[in-house]
Each structure stands twice: as structure tokens, then as C-alpha cells.
mmCIF file of C-alpha atoms and ligand atoms in Angstrom:
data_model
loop_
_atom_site.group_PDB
_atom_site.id
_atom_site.type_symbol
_atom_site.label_atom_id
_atom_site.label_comp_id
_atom_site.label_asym_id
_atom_site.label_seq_id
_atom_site.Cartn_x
_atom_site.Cartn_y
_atom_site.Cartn_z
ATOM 1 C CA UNK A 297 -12.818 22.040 0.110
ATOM 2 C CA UNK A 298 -14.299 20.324 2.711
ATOM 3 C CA UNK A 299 -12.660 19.696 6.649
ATOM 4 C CA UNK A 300 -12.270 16.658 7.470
ATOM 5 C CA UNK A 301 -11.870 15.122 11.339
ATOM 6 C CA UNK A 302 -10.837 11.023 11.203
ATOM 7 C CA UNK A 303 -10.323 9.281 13.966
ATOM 8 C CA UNK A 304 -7.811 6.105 13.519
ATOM 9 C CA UNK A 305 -6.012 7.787 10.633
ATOM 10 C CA UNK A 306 -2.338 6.278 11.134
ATOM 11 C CA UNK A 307 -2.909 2.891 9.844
ATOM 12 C CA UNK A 308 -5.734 0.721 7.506
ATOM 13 C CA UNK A 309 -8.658 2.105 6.499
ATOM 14 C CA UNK A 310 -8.274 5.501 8.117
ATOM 15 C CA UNK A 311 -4.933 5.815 6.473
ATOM 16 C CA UNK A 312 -6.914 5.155 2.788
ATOM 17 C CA UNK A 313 -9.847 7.638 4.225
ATOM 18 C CA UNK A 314 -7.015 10.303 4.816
ATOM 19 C CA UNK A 315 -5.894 9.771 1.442
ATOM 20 C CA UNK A 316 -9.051 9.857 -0.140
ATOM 21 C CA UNK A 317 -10.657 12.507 1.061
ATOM 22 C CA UNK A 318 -6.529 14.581 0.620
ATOM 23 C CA UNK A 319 -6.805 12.994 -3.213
ATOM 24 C CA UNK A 320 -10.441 15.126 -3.097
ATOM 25 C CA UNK A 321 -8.887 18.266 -1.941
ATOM 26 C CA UNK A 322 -10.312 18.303 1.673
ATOM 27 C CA UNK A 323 -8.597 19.508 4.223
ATOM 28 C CA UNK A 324 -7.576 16.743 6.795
ATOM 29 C CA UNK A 325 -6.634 16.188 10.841
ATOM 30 C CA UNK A 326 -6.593 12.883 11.667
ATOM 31 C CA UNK A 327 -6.529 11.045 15.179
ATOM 32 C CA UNK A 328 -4.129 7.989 16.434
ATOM 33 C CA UNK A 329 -2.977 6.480 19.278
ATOM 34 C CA UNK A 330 0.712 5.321 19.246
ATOM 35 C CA UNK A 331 1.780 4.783 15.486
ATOM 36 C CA UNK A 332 4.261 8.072 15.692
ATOM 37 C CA UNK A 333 6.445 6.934 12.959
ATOM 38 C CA UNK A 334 3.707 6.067 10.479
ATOM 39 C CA UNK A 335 1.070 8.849 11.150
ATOM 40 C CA UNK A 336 4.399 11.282 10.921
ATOM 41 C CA UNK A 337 4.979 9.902 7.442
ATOM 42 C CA UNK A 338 1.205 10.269 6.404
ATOM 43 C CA UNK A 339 1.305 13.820 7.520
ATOM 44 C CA UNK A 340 4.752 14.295 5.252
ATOM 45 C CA UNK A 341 2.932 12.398 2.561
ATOM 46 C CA UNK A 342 -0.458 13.884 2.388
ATOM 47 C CA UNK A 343 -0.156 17.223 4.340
ATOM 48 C CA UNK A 344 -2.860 15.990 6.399
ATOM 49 C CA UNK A 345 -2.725 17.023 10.313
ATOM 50 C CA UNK A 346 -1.837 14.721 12.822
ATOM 51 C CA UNK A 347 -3.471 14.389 16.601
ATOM 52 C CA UNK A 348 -2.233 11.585 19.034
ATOM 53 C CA UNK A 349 -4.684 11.238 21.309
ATOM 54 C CA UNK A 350 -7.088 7.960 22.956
ATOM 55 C CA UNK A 351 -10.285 8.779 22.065
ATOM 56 C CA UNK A 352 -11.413 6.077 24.335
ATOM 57 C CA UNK A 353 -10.871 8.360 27.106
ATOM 58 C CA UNK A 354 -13.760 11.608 27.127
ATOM 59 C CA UNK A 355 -10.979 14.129 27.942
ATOM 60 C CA UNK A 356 -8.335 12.970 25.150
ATOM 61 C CA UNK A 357 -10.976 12.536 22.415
ATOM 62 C CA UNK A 358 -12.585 16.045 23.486
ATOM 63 C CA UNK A 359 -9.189 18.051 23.331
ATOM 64 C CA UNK A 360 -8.269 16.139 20.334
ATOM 65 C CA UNK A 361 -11.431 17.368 18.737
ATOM 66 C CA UNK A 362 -10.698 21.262 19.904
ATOM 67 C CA UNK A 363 -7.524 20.885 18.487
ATOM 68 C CA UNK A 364 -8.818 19.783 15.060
ATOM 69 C CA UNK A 365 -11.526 22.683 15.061
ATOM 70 C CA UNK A 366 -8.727 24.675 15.685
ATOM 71 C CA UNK A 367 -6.277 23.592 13.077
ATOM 72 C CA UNK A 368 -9.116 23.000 10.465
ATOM 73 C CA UNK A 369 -11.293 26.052 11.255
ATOM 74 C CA UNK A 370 -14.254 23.757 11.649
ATOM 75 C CA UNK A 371 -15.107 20.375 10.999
ATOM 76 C CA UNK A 372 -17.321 19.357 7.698
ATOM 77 C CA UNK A 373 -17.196 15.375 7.964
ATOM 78 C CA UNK A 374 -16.266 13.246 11.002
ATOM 79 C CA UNK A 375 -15.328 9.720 10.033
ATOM 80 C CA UNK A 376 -15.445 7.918 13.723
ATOM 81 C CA UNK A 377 -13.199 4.996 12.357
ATOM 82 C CA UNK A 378 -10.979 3.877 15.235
ATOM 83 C CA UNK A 379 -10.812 0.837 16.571
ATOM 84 C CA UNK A 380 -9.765 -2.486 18.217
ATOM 85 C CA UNK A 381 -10.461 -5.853 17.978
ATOM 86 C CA UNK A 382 -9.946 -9.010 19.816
ATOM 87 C CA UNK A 383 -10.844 -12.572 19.510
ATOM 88 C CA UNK A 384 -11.450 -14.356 23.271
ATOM 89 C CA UNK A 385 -13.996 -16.619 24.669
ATOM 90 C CA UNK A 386 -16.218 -14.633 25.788
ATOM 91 C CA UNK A 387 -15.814 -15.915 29.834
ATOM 92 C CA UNK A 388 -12.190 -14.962 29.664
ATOM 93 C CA UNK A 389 -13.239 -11.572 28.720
ATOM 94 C CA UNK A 390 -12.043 -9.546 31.432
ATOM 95 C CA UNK A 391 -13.890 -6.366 32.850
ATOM 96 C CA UNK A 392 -10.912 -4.157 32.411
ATOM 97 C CA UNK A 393 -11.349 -6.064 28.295
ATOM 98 C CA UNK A 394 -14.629 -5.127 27.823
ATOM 99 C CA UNK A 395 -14.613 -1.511 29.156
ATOM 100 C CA UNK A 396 -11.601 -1.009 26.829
ATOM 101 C CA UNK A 397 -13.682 -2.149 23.639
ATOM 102 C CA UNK A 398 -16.600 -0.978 24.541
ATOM 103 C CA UNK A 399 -14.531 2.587 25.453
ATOM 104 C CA UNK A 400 -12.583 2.624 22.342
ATOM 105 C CA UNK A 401 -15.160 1.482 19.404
ATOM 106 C CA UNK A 402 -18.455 2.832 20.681
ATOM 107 C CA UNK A 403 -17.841 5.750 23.458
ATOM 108 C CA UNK A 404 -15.045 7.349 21.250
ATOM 109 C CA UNK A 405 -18.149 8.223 18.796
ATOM 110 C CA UNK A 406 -20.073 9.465 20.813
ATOM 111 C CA UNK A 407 -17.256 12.008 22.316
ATOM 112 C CA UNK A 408 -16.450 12.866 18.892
ATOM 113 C CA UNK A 409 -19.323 13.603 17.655
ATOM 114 C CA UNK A 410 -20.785 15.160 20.596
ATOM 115 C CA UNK A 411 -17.832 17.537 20.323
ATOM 116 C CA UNK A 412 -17.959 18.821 16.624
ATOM 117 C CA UNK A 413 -21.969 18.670 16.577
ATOM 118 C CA UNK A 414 -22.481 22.361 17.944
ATOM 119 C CA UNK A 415 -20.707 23.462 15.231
ATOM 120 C CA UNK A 416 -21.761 21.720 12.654
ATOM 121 C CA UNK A 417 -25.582 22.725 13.982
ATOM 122 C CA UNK A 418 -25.099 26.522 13.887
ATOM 123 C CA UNK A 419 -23.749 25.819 10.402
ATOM 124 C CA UNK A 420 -26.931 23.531 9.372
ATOM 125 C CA UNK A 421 -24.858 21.192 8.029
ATOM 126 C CA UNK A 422 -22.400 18.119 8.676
ATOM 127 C CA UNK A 423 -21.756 14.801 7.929
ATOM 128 C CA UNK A 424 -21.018 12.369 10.472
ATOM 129 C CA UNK A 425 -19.963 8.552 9.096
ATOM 130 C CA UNK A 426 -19.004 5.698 11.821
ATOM 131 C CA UNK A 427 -17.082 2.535 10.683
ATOM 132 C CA UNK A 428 -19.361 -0.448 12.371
ATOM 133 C CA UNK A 429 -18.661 -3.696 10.879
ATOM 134 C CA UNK A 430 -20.543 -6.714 10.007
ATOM 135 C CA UNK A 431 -20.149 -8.264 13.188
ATOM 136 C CA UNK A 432 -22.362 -6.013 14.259
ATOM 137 C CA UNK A 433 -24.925 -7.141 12.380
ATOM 138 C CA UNK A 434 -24.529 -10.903 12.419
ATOM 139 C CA UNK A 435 -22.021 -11.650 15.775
ATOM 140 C CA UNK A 436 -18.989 -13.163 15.831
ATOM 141 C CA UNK A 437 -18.335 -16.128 17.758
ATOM 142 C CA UNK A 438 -14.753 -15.507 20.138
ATOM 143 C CA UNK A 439 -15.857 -11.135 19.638
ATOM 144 C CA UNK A 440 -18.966 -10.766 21.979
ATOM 145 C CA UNK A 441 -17.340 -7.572 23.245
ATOM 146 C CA UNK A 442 -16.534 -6.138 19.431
ATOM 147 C CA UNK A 443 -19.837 -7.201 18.076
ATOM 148 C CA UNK A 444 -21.511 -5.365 21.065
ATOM 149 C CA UNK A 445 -19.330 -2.406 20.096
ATOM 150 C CA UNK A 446 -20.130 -2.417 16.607
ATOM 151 C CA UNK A 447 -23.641 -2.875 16.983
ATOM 152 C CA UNK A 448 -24.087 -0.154 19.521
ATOM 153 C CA UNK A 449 -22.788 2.246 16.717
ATOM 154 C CA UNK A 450 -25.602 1.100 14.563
ATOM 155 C CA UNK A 451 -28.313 2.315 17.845
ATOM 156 C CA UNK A 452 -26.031 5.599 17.580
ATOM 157 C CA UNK A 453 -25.677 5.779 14.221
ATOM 158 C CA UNK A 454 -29.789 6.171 14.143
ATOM 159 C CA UNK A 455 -30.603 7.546 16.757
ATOM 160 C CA UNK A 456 -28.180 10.931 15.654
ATOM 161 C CA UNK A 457 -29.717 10.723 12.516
ATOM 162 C CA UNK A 458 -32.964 11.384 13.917
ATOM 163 C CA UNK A 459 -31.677 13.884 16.216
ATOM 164 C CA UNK A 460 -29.192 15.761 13.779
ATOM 165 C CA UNK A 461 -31.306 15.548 10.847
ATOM 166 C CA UNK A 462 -33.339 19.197 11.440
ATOM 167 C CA UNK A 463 -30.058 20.276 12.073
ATOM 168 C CA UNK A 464 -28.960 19.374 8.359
ATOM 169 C CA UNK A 465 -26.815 16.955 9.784
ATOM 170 C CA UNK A 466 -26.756 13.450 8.160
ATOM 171 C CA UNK A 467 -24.586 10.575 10.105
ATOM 172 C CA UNK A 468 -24.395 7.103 8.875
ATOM 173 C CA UNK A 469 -22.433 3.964 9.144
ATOM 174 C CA UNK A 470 -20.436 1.614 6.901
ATOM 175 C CA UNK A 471 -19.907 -2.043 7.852
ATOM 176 C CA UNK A 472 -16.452 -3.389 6.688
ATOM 177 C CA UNK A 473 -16.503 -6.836 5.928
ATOM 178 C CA UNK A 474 -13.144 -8.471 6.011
ATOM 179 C CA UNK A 475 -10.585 -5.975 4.697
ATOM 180 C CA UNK A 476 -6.629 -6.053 4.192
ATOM 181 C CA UNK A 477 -5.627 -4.087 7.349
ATOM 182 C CA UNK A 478 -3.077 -5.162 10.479
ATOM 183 C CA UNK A 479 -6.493 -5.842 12.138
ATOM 184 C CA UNK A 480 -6.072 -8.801 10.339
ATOM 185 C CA UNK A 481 -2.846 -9.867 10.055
ATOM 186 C CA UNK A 482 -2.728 -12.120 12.625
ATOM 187 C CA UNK A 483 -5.027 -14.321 10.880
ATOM 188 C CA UNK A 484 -3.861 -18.250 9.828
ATOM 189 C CA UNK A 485 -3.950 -18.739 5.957
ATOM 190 C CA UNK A 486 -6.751 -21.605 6.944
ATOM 191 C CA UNK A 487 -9.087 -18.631 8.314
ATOM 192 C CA UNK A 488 -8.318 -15.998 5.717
ATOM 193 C CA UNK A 489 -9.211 -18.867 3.391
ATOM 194 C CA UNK A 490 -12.554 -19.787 4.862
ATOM 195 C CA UNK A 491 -13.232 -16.308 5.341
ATOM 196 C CA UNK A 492 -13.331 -15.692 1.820
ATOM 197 C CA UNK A 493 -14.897 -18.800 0.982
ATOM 198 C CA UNK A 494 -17.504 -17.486 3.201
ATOM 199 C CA UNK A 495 -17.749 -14.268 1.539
ATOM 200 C CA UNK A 496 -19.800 -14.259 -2.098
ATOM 201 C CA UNK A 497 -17.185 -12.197 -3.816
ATOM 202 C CA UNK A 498 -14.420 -14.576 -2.810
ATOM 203 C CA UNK A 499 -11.944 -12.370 -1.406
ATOM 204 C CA UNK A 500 -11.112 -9.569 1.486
ATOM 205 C CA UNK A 501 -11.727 -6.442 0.642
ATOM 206 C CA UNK A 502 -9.279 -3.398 0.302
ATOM 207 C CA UNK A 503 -8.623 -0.030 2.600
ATOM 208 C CA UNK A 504 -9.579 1.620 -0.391
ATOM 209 C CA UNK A 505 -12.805 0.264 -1.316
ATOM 210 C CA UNK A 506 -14.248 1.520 2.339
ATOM 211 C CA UNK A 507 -13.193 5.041 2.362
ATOM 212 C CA UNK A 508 -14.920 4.970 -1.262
ATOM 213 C CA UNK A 509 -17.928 3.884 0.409
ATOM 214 C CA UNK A 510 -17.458 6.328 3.175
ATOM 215 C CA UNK A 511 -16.549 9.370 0.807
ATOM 216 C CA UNK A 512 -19.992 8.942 -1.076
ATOM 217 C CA UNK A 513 -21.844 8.603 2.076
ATOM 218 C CA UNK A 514 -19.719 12.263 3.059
ATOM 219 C CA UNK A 515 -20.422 13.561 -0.243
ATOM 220 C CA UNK A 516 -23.328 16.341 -1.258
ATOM 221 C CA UNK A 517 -24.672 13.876 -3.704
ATOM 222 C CA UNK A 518 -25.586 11.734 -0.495
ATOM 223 C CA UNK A 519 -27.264 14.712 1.258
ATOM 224 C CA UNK A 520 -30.742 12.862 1.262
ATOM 225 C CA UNK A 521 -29.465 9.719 3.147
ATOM 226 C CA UNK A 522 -29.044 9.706 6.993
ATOM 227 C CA UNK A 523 -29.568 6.908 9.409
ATOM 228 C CA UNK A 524 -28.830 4.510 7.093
ATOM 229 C CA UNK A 525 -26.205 1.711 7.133
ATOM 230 C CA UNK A 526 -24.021 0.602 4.300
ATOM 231 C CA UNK A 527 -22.217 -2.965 4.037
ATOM 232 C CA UNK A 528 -19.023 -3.051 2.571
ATOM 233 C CA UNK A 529 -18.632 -6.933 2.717
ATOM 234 C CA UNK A 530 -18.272 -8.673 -0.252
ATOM 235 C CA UNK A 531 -21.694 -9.828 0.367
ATOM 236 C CA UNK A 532 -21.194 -11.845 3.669
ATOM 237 C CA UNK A 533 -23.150 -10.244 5.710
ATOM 238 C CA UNK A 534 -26.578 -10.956 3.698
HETATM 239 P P1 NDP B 300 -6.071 -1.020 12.216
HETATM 240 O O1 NDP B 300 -5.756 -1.833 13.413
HETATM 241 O O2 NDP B 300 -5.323 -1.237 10.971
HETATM 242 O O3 NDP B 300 -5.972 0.551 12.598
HETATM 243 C C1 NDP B 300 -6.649 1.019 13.721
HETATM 244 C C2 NDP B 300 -6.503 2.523 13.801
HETATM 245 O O4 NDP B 300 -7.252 3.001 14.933
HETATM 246 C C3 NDP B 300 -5.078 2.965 13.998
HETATM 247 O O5 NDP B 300 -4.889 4.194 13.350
HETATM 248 C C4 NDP B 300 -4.996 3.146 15.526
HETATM 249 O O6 NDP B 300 -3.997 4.065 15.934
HETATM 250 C C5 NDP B 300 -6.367 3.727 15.787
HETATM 251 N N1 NDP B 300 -6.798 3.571 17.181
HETATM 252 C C6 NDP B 300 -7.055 2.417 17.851
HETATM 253 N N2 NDP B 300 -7.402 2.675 19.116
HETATM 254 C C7 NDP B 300 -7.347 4.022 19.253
HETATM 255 C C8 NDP B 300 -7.582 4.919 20.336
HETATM 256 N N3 NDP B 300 -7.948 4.483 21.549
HETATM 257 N N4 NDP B 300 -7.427 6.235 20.138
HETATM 258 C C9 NDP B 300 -7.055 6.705 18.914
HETATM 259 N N5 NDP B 300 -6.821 5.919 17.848
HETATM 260 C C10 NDP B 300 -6.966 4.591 18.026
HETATM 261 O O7 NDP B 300 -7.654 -1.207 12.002
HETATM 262 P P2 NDP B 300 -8.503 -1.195 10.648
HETATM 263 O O8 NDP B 300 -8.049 -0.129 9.753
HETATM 264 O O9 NDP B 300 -8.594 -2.579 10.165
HETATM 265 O O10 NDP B 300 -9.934 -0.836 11.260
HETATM 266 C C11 NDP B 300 -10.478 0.477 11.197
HETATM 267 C C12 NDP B 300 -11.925 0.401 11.629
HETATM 268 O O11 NDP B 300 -12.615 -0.493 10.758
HETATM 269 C C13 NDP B 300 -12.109 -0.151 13.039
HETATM 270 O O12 NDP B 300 -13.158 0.523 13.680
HETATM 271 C C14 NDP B 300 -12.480 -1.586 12.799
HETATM 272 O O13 NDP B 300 -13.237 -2.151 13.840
HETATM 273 C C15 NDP B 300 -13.294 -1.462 11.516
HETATM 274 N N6 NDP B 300 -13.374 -2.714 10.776
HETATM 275 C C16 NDP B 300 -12.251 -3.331 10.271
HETATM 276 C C17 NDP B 300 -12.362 -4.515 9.597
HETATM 277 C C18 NDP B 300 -11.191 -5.250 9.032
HETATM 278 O O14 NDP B 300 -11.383 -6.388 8.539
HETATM 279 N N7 NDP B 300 -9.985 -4.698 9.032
HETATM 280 C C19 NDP B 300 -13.662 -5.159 9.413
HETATM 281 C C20 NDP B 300 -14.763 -4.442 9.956
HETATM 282 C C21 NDP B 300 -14.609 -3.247 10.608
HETATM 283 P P3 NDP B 300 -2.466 3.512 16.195
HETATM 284 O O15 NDP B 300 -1.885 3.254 14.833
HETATM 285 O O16 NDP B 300 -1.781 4.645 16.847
HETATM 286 O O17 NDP B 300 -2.566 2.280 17.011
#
């Protein structure tokens, strides 16, 4: 039985990465921001522990973090998956915008993990997985300040590595393409079509299918792969 920290748990893909990993066994806190109603129900449904908390802001995300330690006895695997999105022009991007995207999808990873690491290096081991996406990698047009977000996880993402790694510490990153979440509900059927038009298998991918990807990457069989990152994307992203 592993302990299991995920941030963004209430809703999408950290809602399927607290089932998964409860479906393994693990013990599970998970992290959200306002969804009472539905990150009470995922508690009643999966026995999984529930922390409201922003980790955008360094205080919040590091007493969220105690709290977990606390309630888990240690944390195993931290799966940094919260986040926002938003689709401006980039010169209507506002300051207060940016420092909100850039706070909640990059900074809240680095308080995370800063705050589990020393106890996952006196234990030689831990297994630290951040949800990027593919905008990261490519860009999005109208998401300058969540492509910068995303792809600042990636710098993270190996730069830990390299740091954690004599520490038996391995942290990597999966990049969601476009997956079934309310992230995307607000999508016209003309984009979600040319989306997956765009994408070689044809369709948007599940919750599911990325905590699969992140399980593996938090599993022992993956112990020999760190700094690495892992598309989950249908293929778009190639
Ligand atoms: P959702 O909008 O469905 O869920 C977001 C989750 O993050 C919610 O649990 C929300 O809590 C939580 N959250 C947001 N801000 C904060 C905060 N400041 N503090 C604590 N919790 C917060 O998003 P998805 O499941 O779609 O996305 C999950 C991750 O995957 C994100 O990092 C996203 O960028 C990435 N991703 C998603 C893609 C997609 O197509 N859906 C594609 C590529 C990457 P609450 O419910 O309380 O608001």
C-alpha cells in the first residue's frame, strides 16, 4: 500500500487518479479548491481523504501538504495535477491573469513537492508525477499563459529529476492531450470536432486513460525512469 498526495482530486482526471490509485489499494488525500459537494462524495465513495486548500498560494499548498503527511503517515507518490485553463488573446491577458496561471499550474508544484521531498529523501525513495499538457510542448494559440505554465513543469519536471534522483526519487510528467473533463466543456461541437480531426486517433481521450499513464509512471516497475515526459495525446502532439 502505497500513500498517495493528489492535488486537483475533486473533479477530471484527478478524480480518475483518486480512483485508480484507491482501485490499487493505496492510501489516498487528495487536494481541491471549491468543489465541496463533489470531493465530499469522492471521499464517501472511495474513502480517500479530502483537503480544500489553493495550492496556488505557498502557505495553503504547504499546510495542505502537512496535513496529508499527517493523515497519510507519509507521502509515497505526489501527482501535482491541478489546474486551470483559459483561452484569451494574449494582450488581454491581464497581470492579475497571468500570475494566477502561472501561480496555480506551475508554482503549486513546486510547493508541493518542495514540501513532501524531505521525507521522501530520508526514506530514499518517492515518486513525484506532474500533469503538463501538450500545449506545453507545441503552444496554443489564445493560451500563451497555460502553455508557459505547462512548459515550465517540463524545466521542473527535469531539473528534480536530476536533483532527486541520488535521493531515489524519480519525478516525471504526463502531457494530456485533449481529454473528457469540465476543462473542456465549454468547447463548441465545431472545435471538439476539429480537435479530434487533428488528433491521429480521432477522438478525446478519457480521465481514465491518464491516471493509467500516471499510475505506471508511479509504479515500481517504472523505478528506472525519471526526468522523462510521457504524451498522453492521441498522437497530436508528434
Ligand atoms: P478540471 O477543471 O476538470 O479539474 C481541475 C481540478 O483542479 C479540480 O479538482 C479543481 O478543484 C482543482 N484545482 C484548480 N485550481 C486549484 C487550486 N488553486 N487549488 C487546488 N485545486 C485546484 O481539470 P482537468 O481534470 O481537465 O485537468 C487536470 C489537469 O490536467 C490540469 O493540470 C490540466 O491543465 C491538465 N490537462 C487537462 C487537459 C484536458 O483536456 N482536460 C489537457 C491537458 C492537460 P475544484 O473542483 O475545487 O475547482
Amino acid at each position: 500500500m502505497r500513500r498517495v498526495l493528489i492535488s486537483g482530486g475533486s473533479r477530471g482526471i484527478g478524480r480518475a487518479l483518486v480512483e485508480y490509485f484507491r482501485a490499487q489499494g493505496d492510501a489516498v488525500a487528495f487536494i481541491y479548491r471549491q468543489s465541496d459537494d463533489a470531493a465530499a462524495e469522492l471521499s464517501a465513495k472511495t474513502g480517500a481523504r479530502a483537503i480544500r486548500a489553493d495550492v496556488s498560494d505557498p502557505d495553503e499548498a504547504r499546510r495542505a501538504a502537512g496535513l496529508a503527511i499527517e493523515t497519510l503517515g507519509g507521502v509515497d507518490v505526489l501527482v501535482n495535477n491541478a489546474g486551470i485553463a483559459q483561452i484569451k488573446l494574449f494582450t488581454d491577458v491581464s497581470d492579475e491573469e497571468w500570475r494566477r496561471m502561472i501561480d496555480t499550474n506551475l508554482s503549486s508544484a513546486f510547493y508541493l513537492s518542495r514540501a513532501v521531498a524531505p521525507d521522501m529523501i530520508s526514506r530514499k525513495s518517492g515518486r513525484i508525477v506532474n500533469v503538463g499538457s501538450m500545449w506545453g510542448k507545441v503552444g496554443a494559440s489564445c493560451e500563451v499563459h497555460y502553455s508557459a505554465s505547462k512548459a515550465g513543469l517540463r524545466g521542473l519536471t527535469m531539473a528534480l529529476a536530476k536533483e532527486l534522483g541520488p535521493s531515489g526519487i524519480t519525478v516525471n510528467c504526463v502531457e494530456p492531450g485533449v481529454i473528457e473533463t469540465d476543462m473542456n466543456a465549454a468547447l463548441d461541437e465545431e472545435t471538439r470536432a476539429a480537435l479530434c480531426d487533428e488528433t491521429p486517433l480521432c477522438r478525446m481521450g478519457a480521465p481514465e486513460e491518464v491516471a493509467a499513464a500516471v499510475g505506471f509512471l508511479s509504479s515500481e516497475e517504472a523505478g528506472f525512469i525519471t526526468g522523462q515526459i510521457l504524451g498522453v495525446d492521441g498522437g497530436y502532439a508528434i
